[in-house]
PDB file of C-alpha atoms and ligand atoms in Angstrom:
ATOM      1  CA  MET A 749      28.148 -14.809   1.231  1.00  0.00           C
ATOM      2  CA  ALA A 750      24.406 -15.405   1.469  1.00  0.00           C
ATOM      3  CA  GLN A 751      22.427 -12.286   2.337  1.00  0.00           C
ATOM      4  CA  SER A 752      19.973 -12.324   5.198  1.00  0.00           C
ATOM      5  CA  ALA A 753      16.955 -10.100   5.813  1.00  0.00           C
ATOM      6  CA  ASP A 754      19.134  -8.098   8.242  1.00  0.00           C
ATOM      7  CA  THR A 755      21.936  -7.380   5.789  1.00  0.00           C
ATOM      8  CA  LYS A 756      22.570  -3.698   5.202  1.00  0.00           C
ATOM      9  CA  TYR A 757      23.134  -2.628   1.624  1.00  0.00           C
ATOM     10  CA  THR A 758      25.574   0.216   1.956  1.00  0.00           C
ATOM     11  CA  LYS A 759      28.127  -0.184  -0.837  1.00  0.00           C
ATOM     12  CA  THR A 760      28.168   1.480  -4.254  1.00  0.00           C
ATOM     13  CA  GLU A 761      27.335  -1.826  -5.914  1.00  0.00           C
ATOM     14  CA  ASP A 762      24.358  -2.091  -3.571  1.00  0.00           C
ATOM     15  CA  ARG A 763      22.609   0.781  -5.302  1.00  0.00           C
ATOM     16  CA  VAL A 764      18.885   0.313  -5.859  1.00  0.00           C
ATOM     17  CA  PHE A 765      16.131   2.614  -7.068  1.00  0.00           C
ATOM     18  CA  VAL A 766      12.780   2.646  -5.339  1.00  0.00           C
ATOM     19  CA  VAL A 767       9.720   4.098  -7.024  1.00  0.00           C
ATOM     20  CA  SER A 768       6.400   4.338  -5.207  1.00  0.00           C
ATOM     21  CA  ALA A 769       3.134   6.061  -5.981  1.00  0.00           C
ATOM     22  CA  PRO A 770      -0.511   5.815  -5.040  1.00  0.00           C
ATOM     23  CA  SER A 771      -2.348   3.428  -7.360  1.00  0.00           C
ATOM     24  CA  GLY A 772      -3.616   5.237 -10.464  1.00  0.00           C
ATOM     25  CA  THR A 773      -0.682   7.651 -10.635  1.00  0.00           C
ATOM     26  CA  GLY A 774       0.854   5.971 -13.667  1.00  0.00           C
ATOM     27  CA  LYS A 775       4.021   4.585 -12.069  1.00  0.00           C
ATOM     28  CA  THR A 776       3.887   1.254 -13.863  1.00  0.00           C
ATOM     29  CA  THR A 777       3.809   2.927 -17.296  1.00  0.00           C
ATOM     30  CA  LEU A 778       6.784   5.109 -16.376  1.00  0.00           C
ATOM     31  CA  ASN A 779       8.818   2.289 -14.831  1.00  0.00           C
ATOM     32  CA  ARG A 780       8.161  -0.140 -17.684  1.00  0.00           C
ATOM     33  CA  ARG A 781       9.290   2.445 -20.222  1.00  0.00           C
ATOM     34  CA  LEU A 782      12.454   3.101 -18.246  1.00  0.00           C
ATOM     35  CA  VAL A 783      13.472  -0.548 -17.937  1.00  0.00           C
ATOM     36  CA  THR A 784      12.690  -1.131 -21.628  1.00  0.00           C
ATOM     37  CA  GLU A 785      14.704   1.837 -22.869  1.00  0.00           C
ATOM     38  CA  HIS A 786      17.596   1.176 -20.467  1.00  0.00           C
ATOM     39  CA  ALA A 787      17.560  -2.610 -20.249  1.00  0.00           C
ATOM     40  CA  ASP A 788      21.377  -2.654 -20.177  1.00  0.00           C
ATOM     41  CA  LYS A 789      21.424  -0.726 -16.894  1.00  0.00           C
ATOM     42  CA  ILE A 790      18.227  -1.237 -14.964  1.00  0.00           C
ATOM     43  CA  GLN A 791      16.007  -4.215 -14.303  1.00  0.00           C
ATOM     44  CA  MET A 792      12.666  -4.315 -12.577  1.00  0.00           C
ATOM     45  CA  SER A 793      12.699  -6.383  -9.415  1.00  0.00           C
ATOM     46  CA  VAL A 794       9.994  -9.037  -9.801  1.00  0.00           C
ATOM     47  CA  SER A 795       8.042  -9.176  -6.542  1.00  0.00           C
ATOM     48  CA  PHE A 796       6.319 -12.119  -4.950  1.00  0.00           C
ATOM     49  CA  THR A 797       2.579 -11.745  -4.502  1.00  0.00           C
ATOM     50  CA  ALA A 798      -0.223 -13.861  -3.124  1.00  0.00           C
ATOM     51  CA  ARG A 799      -2.855 -12.012  -5.126  1.00  0.00           C
ATOM     52  CA  PRO A 800      -4.513 -13.865  -8.020  1.00  0.00           C
ATOM     53  CA  MET A 801      -2.962 -13.423 -11.456  1.00  0.00           C
ATOM     54  CA  ARG A 802      -4.676 -10.806 -13.618  1.00  0.00           C
ATOM     55  CA  PRO A 803      -5.431 -11.292 -17.303  1.00  0.00           C
ATOM     56  CA  GLY A 804      -2.391 -10.306 -19.348  1.00  0.00           C
ATOM     57  CA  GLU A 805       0.103 -11.081 -16.570  1.00  0.00           C
ATOM     58  CA  THR A 806       2.898 -13.593 -17.106  1.00  0.00           C
ATOM     59  CA  GLU A 807       4.337 -15.616 -14.237  1.00  0.00           C
ATOM     60  CA  GLY A 808       7.884 -14.513 -13.437  1.00  0.00           C
ATOM     61  CA  VAL A 809       7.588 -11.354 -15.548  1.00  0.00           C
ATOM     62  CA  HIS A 810       5.071  -9.200 -13.699  1.00  0.00           C
ATOM     63  CA  TYR A 811       5.162 -11.129 -10.430  1.00  0.00           C
ATOM     64  CA  HIS A 812       6.107 -14.457  -8.925  1.00  0.00           C
ATOM     65  CA  HIS A 813       2.654 -15.635  -7.967  1.00  0.00           C
ATOM     66  CA  THR A 814       2.351 -17.790  -4.902  1.00  0.00           C
ATOM     67  CA  THR A 815      -0.003 -18.707  -2.064  1.00  0.00           C
ATOM     68  CA  ALA A 816      -0.388 -16.820   1.227  1.00  0.00           C
ATOM     69  CA  ASP A 817       1.038 -19.867   3.082  1.00  0.00           C
ATOM     70  CA  ASP A 818       4.115 -20.040   0.877  1.00  0.00           C
ATOM     71  CA  PHE A 819       4.568 -16.292   1.249  1.00  0.00           C
ATOM     72  CA  LYS A 820       4.434 -16.554   5.061  1.00  0.00           C
ATOM     73  CA  ALA A 821       6.947 -19.417   4.970  1.00  0.00           C
ATOM     74  CA  ARG A 822       9.339 -17.226   2.943  1.00  0.00           C
ATOM     75  CA  ILE A 823       9.009 -14.443   5.534  1.00  0.00           C
ATOM     76  CA  ALA A 824       9.711 -16.932   8.352  1.00  0.00           C
ATOM     77  CA  LYS A 825      12.830 -18.175   6.536  1.00  0.00           C
ATOM     78  CA  GLY A 826      14.140 -14.594   6.262  1.00  0.00           C
ATOM     79  CA  GLU A 827      13.995 -14.608   2.456  1.00  0.00           C
ATOM     80  CA  MET A 828      12.198 -11.267   2.108  1.00  0.00           C
ATOM     81  CA  LEU A 829      13.856  -7.870   2.126  1.00  0.00           C
ATOM     82  CA  GLU A 830      10.456  -6.287   2.755  1.00  0.00           C
ATOM     83  CA  TYR A 831       6.808  -7.172   2.399  1.00  0.00           C
ATOM     84  CA  ALA A 832       3.434  -5.568   2.900  1.00  0.00           C
ATOM     85  CA  GLU A 833      -0.225  -6.403   2.782  1.00  0.00           C
ATOM     86  CA  VAL A 834      -1.748  -4.212   0.091  1.00  0.00           C
ATOM     87  CA  PHE A 835      -5.491  -4.365  -0.624  1.00  0.00           C
ATOM     88  CA  GLY A 836      -5.699  -7.588   1.394  1.00  0.00           C
ATOM     89  CA  ASN A 837      -2.888  -9.441  -0.401  1.00  0.00           C
ATOM     90  CA  PHE A 838       0.776 -10.009   0.378  1.00  0.00           C
ATOM     91  CA  TYR A 839       3.444  -8.420  -1.802  1.00  0.00           C
ATOM     92  CA  GLY A 840       7.171  -8.481  -1.207  1.00  0.00           C
ATOM     93  CA  THR A 841      10.700  -8.244  -2.545  1.00  0.00           C
ATOM     94  CA  SER A 842      12.989 -11.231  -2.061  1.00  0.00           C
ATOM     95  CA  LEU A 843      16.698 -10.856  -1.352  1.00  0.00           C
ATOM     96  CA  ALA A 844      17.353 -13.490  -4.039  1.00  0.00           C
ATOM     97  CA  GLU A 845      15.743 -11.234  -6.664  1.00  0.00           C
ATOM     98  CA  LEU A 846      18.090  -8.354  -5.849  1.00  0.00           C
ATOM     99  CA  GLU A 847      21.056 -10.694  -6.055  1.00  0.00           C
ATOM    100  CA  ARG A 848      19.863 -12.116  -9.378  1.00  0.00           C
ATOM    101  CA  ILE A 849      19.730  -8.628 -10.904  1.00  0.00           C
ATOM    102  CA  ARG A 850      23.112  -7.669  -9.480  1.00  0.00           C
ATOM    103  CA  ARG A 851      24.692 -10.830 -10.877  1.00  0.00           C
ATOM    104  CA  LEU A 852      23.533  -9.624 -14.311  1.00  0.00           C
ATOM    105  CA  GLY A 853      25.463  -6.405 -13.682  1.00  0.00           C
ATOM    106  CA  ARG A 854      22.291  -4.287 -13.559  1.00  0.00           C
ATOM    107  CA  THR A 855      20.722  -2.113 -10.915  1.00  0.00           C
ATOM    108  CA  PRO A 856      17.378  -3.197  -9.453  1.00  0.00           C
ATOM    109  CA  LEU A 857      14.335  -0.949  -9.663  1.00  0.00           C
ATOM    110  CA  LEU A 858      11.814  -1.683  -6.921  1.00  0.00           C
ATOM    111  CA  GLU A 859       8.204  -0.725  -7.511  1.00  0.00           C
ATOM    112  CA  ILE A 860       6.935  -1.144  -3.976  1.00  0.00           C
ATOM    113  CA  ASP A 861       4.364   0.560  -1.789  1.00  0.00           C
ATOM    114  CA  VAL A 862       5.064   3.062   0.977  1.00  0.00           C
ATOM    115  CA  GLN A 863       4.868   0.444   3.765  1.00  0.00           C
ATOM    116  CA  GLY A 864       7.498  -1.592   1.936  1.00  0.00           C
ATOM    117  CA  TRP A 865       9.858   1.344   1.579  1.00  0.00           C
ATOM    118  CA  SER A 866       9.468   2.318   5.223  1.00  0.00           C
ATOM    119  CA  GLN A 867      10.603  -1.241   6.121  1.00  0.00           C
ATOM    120  CA  ALA A 868      13.442  -1.472   3.624  1.00  0.00           C
ATOM    121  CA  LYS A 869      14.800   2.062   4.043  1.00  0.00           C
ATOM    122  CA  ALA A 870      17.043   1.251   7.019  1.00  0.00           C
ATOM    123  CA  LYS A 871      18.599  -1.674   5.134  1.00  0.00           C
ATOM    124  CA  LEU A 872      18.937  -0.089   1.699  1.00  0.00           C
ATOM    125  CA  THR A 873      21.162   2.776   2.738  1.00  0.00           C
ATOM    126  CA  ASN A 874      22.432   3.195  -0.804  1.00  0.00           C
ATOM    127  CA  ALA A 875      18.987   3.570  -2.356  1.00  0.00           C
ATOM    128  CA  VAL A 876      17.548   6.483  -4.293  1.00  0.00           C
ATOM    129  CA  SER A 877      13.846   6.816  -3.542  1.00  0.00           C
ATOM    130  CA  ILE A 878      11.249   8.527  -5.697  1.00  0.00           C
ATOM    131  CA  PHE A 879       7.581   9.212  -4.993  1.00  0.00           C
ATOM    132  CA  ILE A 880       5.303   9.932  -7.920  1.00  0.00           C
ATOM    133  CA  LEU A 881       2.328  12.152  -7.202  1.00  0.00           C
ATOM    134  CA  PRO A 882      -0.828  12.933  -9.143  1.00  0.00           C
ATOM    135  CA  PRO A 883      -1.359  16.643  -9.979  1.00  0.00           C
ATOM    136  CA  SER A 884      -4.536  16.544  -7.882  1.00  0.00           C
ATOM    137  CA  ILE A 885      -6.756  14.039  -6.106  1.00  0.00           C
ATOM    138  CA  GLU A 886      -9.484  14.770  -8.627  1.00  0.00           C
ATOM    139  CA  SER A 887      -7.177  13.750 -11.486  1.00  0.00           C
ATOM    140  CA  LEU A 888      -6.280  10.561  -9.597  1.00  0.00           C
ATOM    141  CA  TRP A 889      -9.959   9.714  -9.167  1.00  0.00           C
ATOM    142  CA  LYS A 890     -10.586  10.313 -12.881  1.00  0.00           C
ATOM    143  CA  ARG A 891      -7.724   7.994 -13.796  1.00  0.00           C
ATOM    144  CA  LEU A 892      -9.095   5.286 -11.522  1.00  0.00           C
ATOM    145  CA  GLU A 893     -12.488   5.734 -13.203  1.00  0.00           C
ATOM    146  CA  LYS A 894     -10.950   5.635 -16.673  1.00  0.00           C
ATOM    147  CA  ARG A 895      -9.295   2.268 -16.028  1.00  0.00           C
ATOM    148  CA  GLY A 896     -12.862   0.994 -15.818  1.00  0.00           C
ATOM    149  CA  THR A 897     -11.759  -2.300 -14.326  1.00  0.00           C
ATOM    150  CA  GLU A 898     -12.978  -1.830 -10.790  1.00  0.00           C
ATOM    151  CA  THR A 899     -16.199  -1.229  -8.914  1.00  0.00           C
ATOM    152  CA  LEU A 900     -16.915   2.076  -7.193  1.00  0.00           C
ATOM    153  CA  GLU A 901     -16.151   0.505  -3.816  1.00  0.00           C
ATOM    154  CA  VAL A 902     -12.770  -0.778  -4.922  1.00  0.00           C
ATOM    155  CA  ARG A 903     -11.882   2.618  -6.425  1.00  0.00           C
ATOM    156  CA  TRP A 904     -12.929   4.304  -3.196  1.00  0.00           C
ATOM    157  CA  ARG A 905     -10.695   1.898  -1.250  1.00  0.00           C
ATOM    158  CA  ARG A 906      -7.790   2.727  -3.559  1.00  0.00           C
ATOM    159  CA  LEU A 907      -8.410   6.434  -3.103  1.00  0.00           C
ATOM    160  CA  ASN A 908      -8.358   6.078   0.668  1.00  0.00           C
ATOM    161  CA  SER A 909      -5.203   4.050   0.508  1.00  0.00           C
ATOM    162  CA  ALA A 910      -3.693   6.831  -1.674  1.00  0.00           C
ATOM    163  CA  ARG A 911      -4.417   9.205   1.167  1.00  0.00           C
ATOM    164  CA  LYS A 912      -2.461   7.038   3.625  1.00  0.00           C
ATOM    165  CA  GLU A 913       0.441   6.758   1.180  1.00  0.00           C
ATOM    166  CA  ILE A 914       0.528  10.532   0.661  1.00  0.00           C
ATOM    167  CA  GLN A 915       0.488  11.033   4.437  1.00  0.00           C
ATOM    168  CA  ASN A 916       3.723   9.034   4.525  1.00  0.00           C
ATOM    169  CA  GLY A 917       5.293  10.651   1.478  1.00  0.00           C
ATOM    170  CA  HIS A 918       7.906  12.389   3.627  1.00  0.00           C
ATOM    171  CA  ILE A 919      10.107   9.260   3.612  1.00  0.00           C
ATOM    172  CA  TYR A 920      11.137   9.791  -0.041  1.00  0.00           C
ATOM    173  CA  GLU A 921      14.061  11.740  -1.421  1.00  0.00           C
ATOM    174  CA  TRP A 922      12.692  12.930  -4.779  1.00  0.00           C
ATOM    175  CA  PHE A 923       9.177  13.711  -5.996  1.00  0.00           C
ATOM    176  CA  ILE A 924       7.733  13.740  -9.497  1.00  0.00           C
ATOM    177  CA  VAL A 925       4.298  15.113 -10.347  1.00  0.00           C
ATOM    178  CA  ASN A 926       2.805  13.093 -13.211  1.00  0.00           C
ATOM    179  CA  ARG A 927       1.086  15.929 -15.107  1.00  0.00           C
ATOM    180  CA  ALA A 928       2.191  14.804 -18.551  1.00  0.00           C
ATOM    181  CA  VAL A 929       3.704  11.390 -19.064  1.00  0.00           C
ATOM    182  CA  ASP A 930       6.679  12.520 -21.207  1.00  0.00           C
ATOM    183  CA  GLU A 931       7.698  15.200 -18.758  1.00  0.00           C
ATOM    184  CA  ALA A 932       7.419  12.820 -15.825  1.00  0.00           C
ATOM    185  CA  TYR A 933       9.411  10.223 -17.767  1.00  0.00           C
ATOM    186  CA  ASN A 934      12.216  12.681 -18.530  1.00  0.00           C
ATOM    187  CA  GLU A 935      12.487  13.546 -14.878  1.00  0.00           C
ATOM    188  CA  LEU A 936      12.573   9.873 -13.847  1.00  0.00           C
ATOM    189  CA  GLU A 937      15.229   9.154 -16.472  1.00  0.00           C
ATOM    190  CA  ALA A 938      17.321  12.125 -15.358  1.00  0.00           C
ATOM    191  CA  ILE A 939      17.401  10.867 -11.771  1.00  0.00           C
ATOM    192  CA  ILE A 940      17.821   7.136 -12.409  1.00  0.00           C
ATOM    193  CA  ILE A 941      19.877   6.977 -15.589  1.00  0.00           C
ATOM    194  CA  ASN A 942      21.752  10.267 -15.627  1.00  0.00           C
ATOM    195  CA  GLY A 943      22.327  10.459 -11.874  1.00  0.00           C
ATOM    196  CA  LYS A 944      20.955  13.989 -11.716  1.00  0.00           C
ATOM    197  CA  LYS A 945      19.223  15.615  -8.803  1.00  0.00           C
ATOM    198  CA  GLY A 946      15.451  15.717  -9.094  1.00  0.00           C
ATOM    199  CA  SER A 947      13.754  19.084  -9.440  1.00  0.00           C
ATOM    200  CA  LEU A 948      11.513  18.442  -6.411  1.00  0.00           C
ATOM    201  CA  GLY A 949      13.314  17.413  -3.255  1.00  0.00           C
ATOM    202  CA  ASN A 950      11.980  16.369   0.116  1.00  0.00           C
ATOM    203  CA  THR A 951      10.927  19.861   1.256  1.00  0.00           C
ATOM    204  CA  GLU A 952       9.003  20.624  -1.943  1.00  0.00           C
ATOM    205  CA  GLY A 953       7.585  17.090  -1.943  1.00  0.00           C
ATOM    206  CA  LYS A 954       6.268  17.398   1.574  1.00  0.00           C
ATOM    207  CA  ALA A 955       4.556  20.684   0.650  1.00  0.00           C
ATOM    208  CA  LEU A 956       2.932  18.993  -2.379  1.00  0.00           C
ATOM    209  CA  CYS A 957       1.736  16.116  -0.206  1.00  0.00           C
ATOM    210  CA  ALA A 958       0.227  18.635   2.242  1.00  0.00           C
ATOM    211  CA  GLU A 959      -1.657  20.319  -0.636  1.00  0.00           C
ATOM    212  CA  LEU A 960      -3.064  16.987  -1.797  1.00  0.00           C
ATOM    213  CA  LEU A 961      -4.119  16.099   1.750  1.00  0.00           C
ATOM    214  CA  LYS A 962      -5.889  19.453   1.964  1.00  0.00           C
ATOM    215  CA  GLU A 963      -7.825  18.548  -1.177  1.00  0.00           C
ATOM    216  CA  PHE A 964      -8.805  15.277   0.507  1.00  0.00           C
ATOM    217  CA  ASP A 965     -10.148  17.194   3.490  1.00  0.00           C
ATOM    218  CA  GLU A 966     -11.782  20.126   1.774  1.00  0.00           C
ATOM    219  CA  ALA A 967     -12.777  19.445  -1.838  1.00  0.00           C
ATOM    220  CA  PRO A 968     -16.594  19.648  -2.252  1.00  0.00           C
ATOM    221  CA  TRP A 969     -16.604  16.910  -4.952  1.00  0.00           C
ATOM    222  CA  LEU A 970     -14.954  14.526  -2.494  1.00  0.00           C
ATOM    223  CA  LYS A 971     -17.429  15.327   0.263  1.00  0.00           C
ATOM    224  CA  LYS A 972     -20.266  14.635  -2.157  1.00  0.00           C
ATOM    225  CA  LEU A 973     -18.724  11.362  -3.307  1.00  0.00           C
ATOM    226  CA  SER A 974     -18.102  10.257   0.271  1.00  0.00           C
ATOM    227  CA  ALA A 975     -21.766  10.952   1.155  1.00  0.00           C
ATOM    228  CA  GLU A 976     -22.921   8.992  -1.914  1.00  0.00           C
ATOM    229  CA  ILE A 977     -20.794   5.997  -0.950  1.00  0.00           C
ATOM    230  CA  ALA A 978     -22.000   6.098   2.675  1.00  0.00           C
ATOM    231  CA  GLU A 979     -25.587   6.194   1.362  1.00  0.00           C
ATOM    232  CA  LYS A 980     -24.940   3.115  -0.853  1.00  0.00           C
ATOM    233  CA  LYS A 981     -23.541   1.151   2.069  1.00  0.00           C
ATOM    234  CA  LYS A 982     -26.736   1.627   4.140  1.00  0.00           C
TER     235      LYS A 982
HETATM  236  P1  LIG B 737      -0.992  -4.407  -8.122  1.00  0.00           P
HETATM  237  O1  LIG B 737      -1.847  -5.434  -7.449  1.00  0.00           O
HETATM  238  O2  LIG B 737      -1.831  -3.312  -8.733  1.00  0.00           O
HETATM  239  O3  LIG B 737      -0.018  -5.011  -9.089  1.00  0.00           O
HETATM  240  O4  LIG B 737      -0.100  -3.702  -7.006  1.00  0.00           O
HETATM  241  C1  LIG B 737      -0.685  -3.128  -5.881  1.00  0.00           C
HETATM  242  C2  LIG B 737       0.351  -2.416  -5.048  1.00  0.00           C
HETATM  243  O5  LIG B 737       1.345  -3.311  -4.526  1.00  0.00           O
HETATM  244  C3  LIG B 737       1.132  -1.335  -5.774  1.00  0.00           C
HETATM  245  O6  LIG B 737       1.073  -0.137  -5.001  1.00  0.00           O
HETATM  246  C4  LIG B 737       2.534  -1.851  -5.807  1.00  0.00           C
HETATM  247  O7  LIG B 737       3.507  -0.818  -5.750  1.00  0.00           O
HETATM  248  C5  LIG B 737       2.608  -2.692  -4.560  1.00  0.00           C
HETATM  249  N1  LIG B 737       3.666  -3.685  -4.661  1.00  0.00           N
HETATM  250  C6  LIG B 737       3.994  -4.456  -5.711  1.00  0.00           C
HETATM  251  N2  LIG B 737       5.043  -5.241  -5.422  1.00  0.00           N
HETATM  252  C7  LIG B 737       5.402  -4.944  -4.147  1.00  0.00           C
HETATM  253  C8  LIG B 737       6.439  -5.419  -3.280  1.00  0.00           C
HETATM  254  O8  LIG B 737       7.267  -6.256  -3.610  1.00  0.00           O
HETATM  255  N3  LIG B 737       6.487  -4.888  -2.039  1.00  0.00           N
HETATM  256  C9  LIG B 737       5.595  -3.945  -1.610  1.00  0.00           C
HETATM  257  N4  LIG B 737       5.748  -3.479  -0.380  1.00  0.00           N
HETATM  258  N5  LIG B 737       4.620  -3.474  -2.407  1.00  0.00           N
HETATM  259  C10 LIG B 737       4.520  -3.957  -3.657  1.00  0.00           C
END
């Protein structure tokens, strides 16, 4: 039977994994490693996006690239499980993509943002959700700087969007702090592949989110940076 955007995924075979994280936390590296090492079990759900293709991206592998009009038409036809506007562009998961992965006998891994998970949560009742956190906001900022691909303004926008995502972190089941990539990977693998409980559950995760939000509000380096950016905008 064809699935509609209202279908609830409640059965064992409807299992999906959802991994979210503020941009710059290293989720893509972790997820790619997981789906490469466990290709027989897990496959990354390829999202639709209306953002321009980046160098090094391959159509149908990283994303299905499309136009904003086509994306809106897909929403209207009920083809999307969830979608969100992230940094001014549409991103979304199609129901057909989940079905494609299931037909292959694998479990889909959704790398979506927090808005997307808050939409899909009620439908994906058999999902395991994981939120990856940076050890500190300062470390997140340094990672964004290290990527060296974006202007100060864009990085600042990403940092502020990280704040919003962390404010909504309470909707996840498990939390992983990406202090060292191998450790974070082992934890992700334990939850997704070995079906283990994570070491940081919702209560611990919420406390970690609160600590990070405190850093946002109180860290002197952030106040200084914010003043510098305001000065530049004048
Ligand atoms: P990027 O442009 O860097 O590839 O992705 C930007 C953000 O969009 C990331 O936070 C990523 O998790 C999110 N994203 C990617 N695909 C989807 C999707 O299908 N749905 C939602 N809600 N977010 C997505």
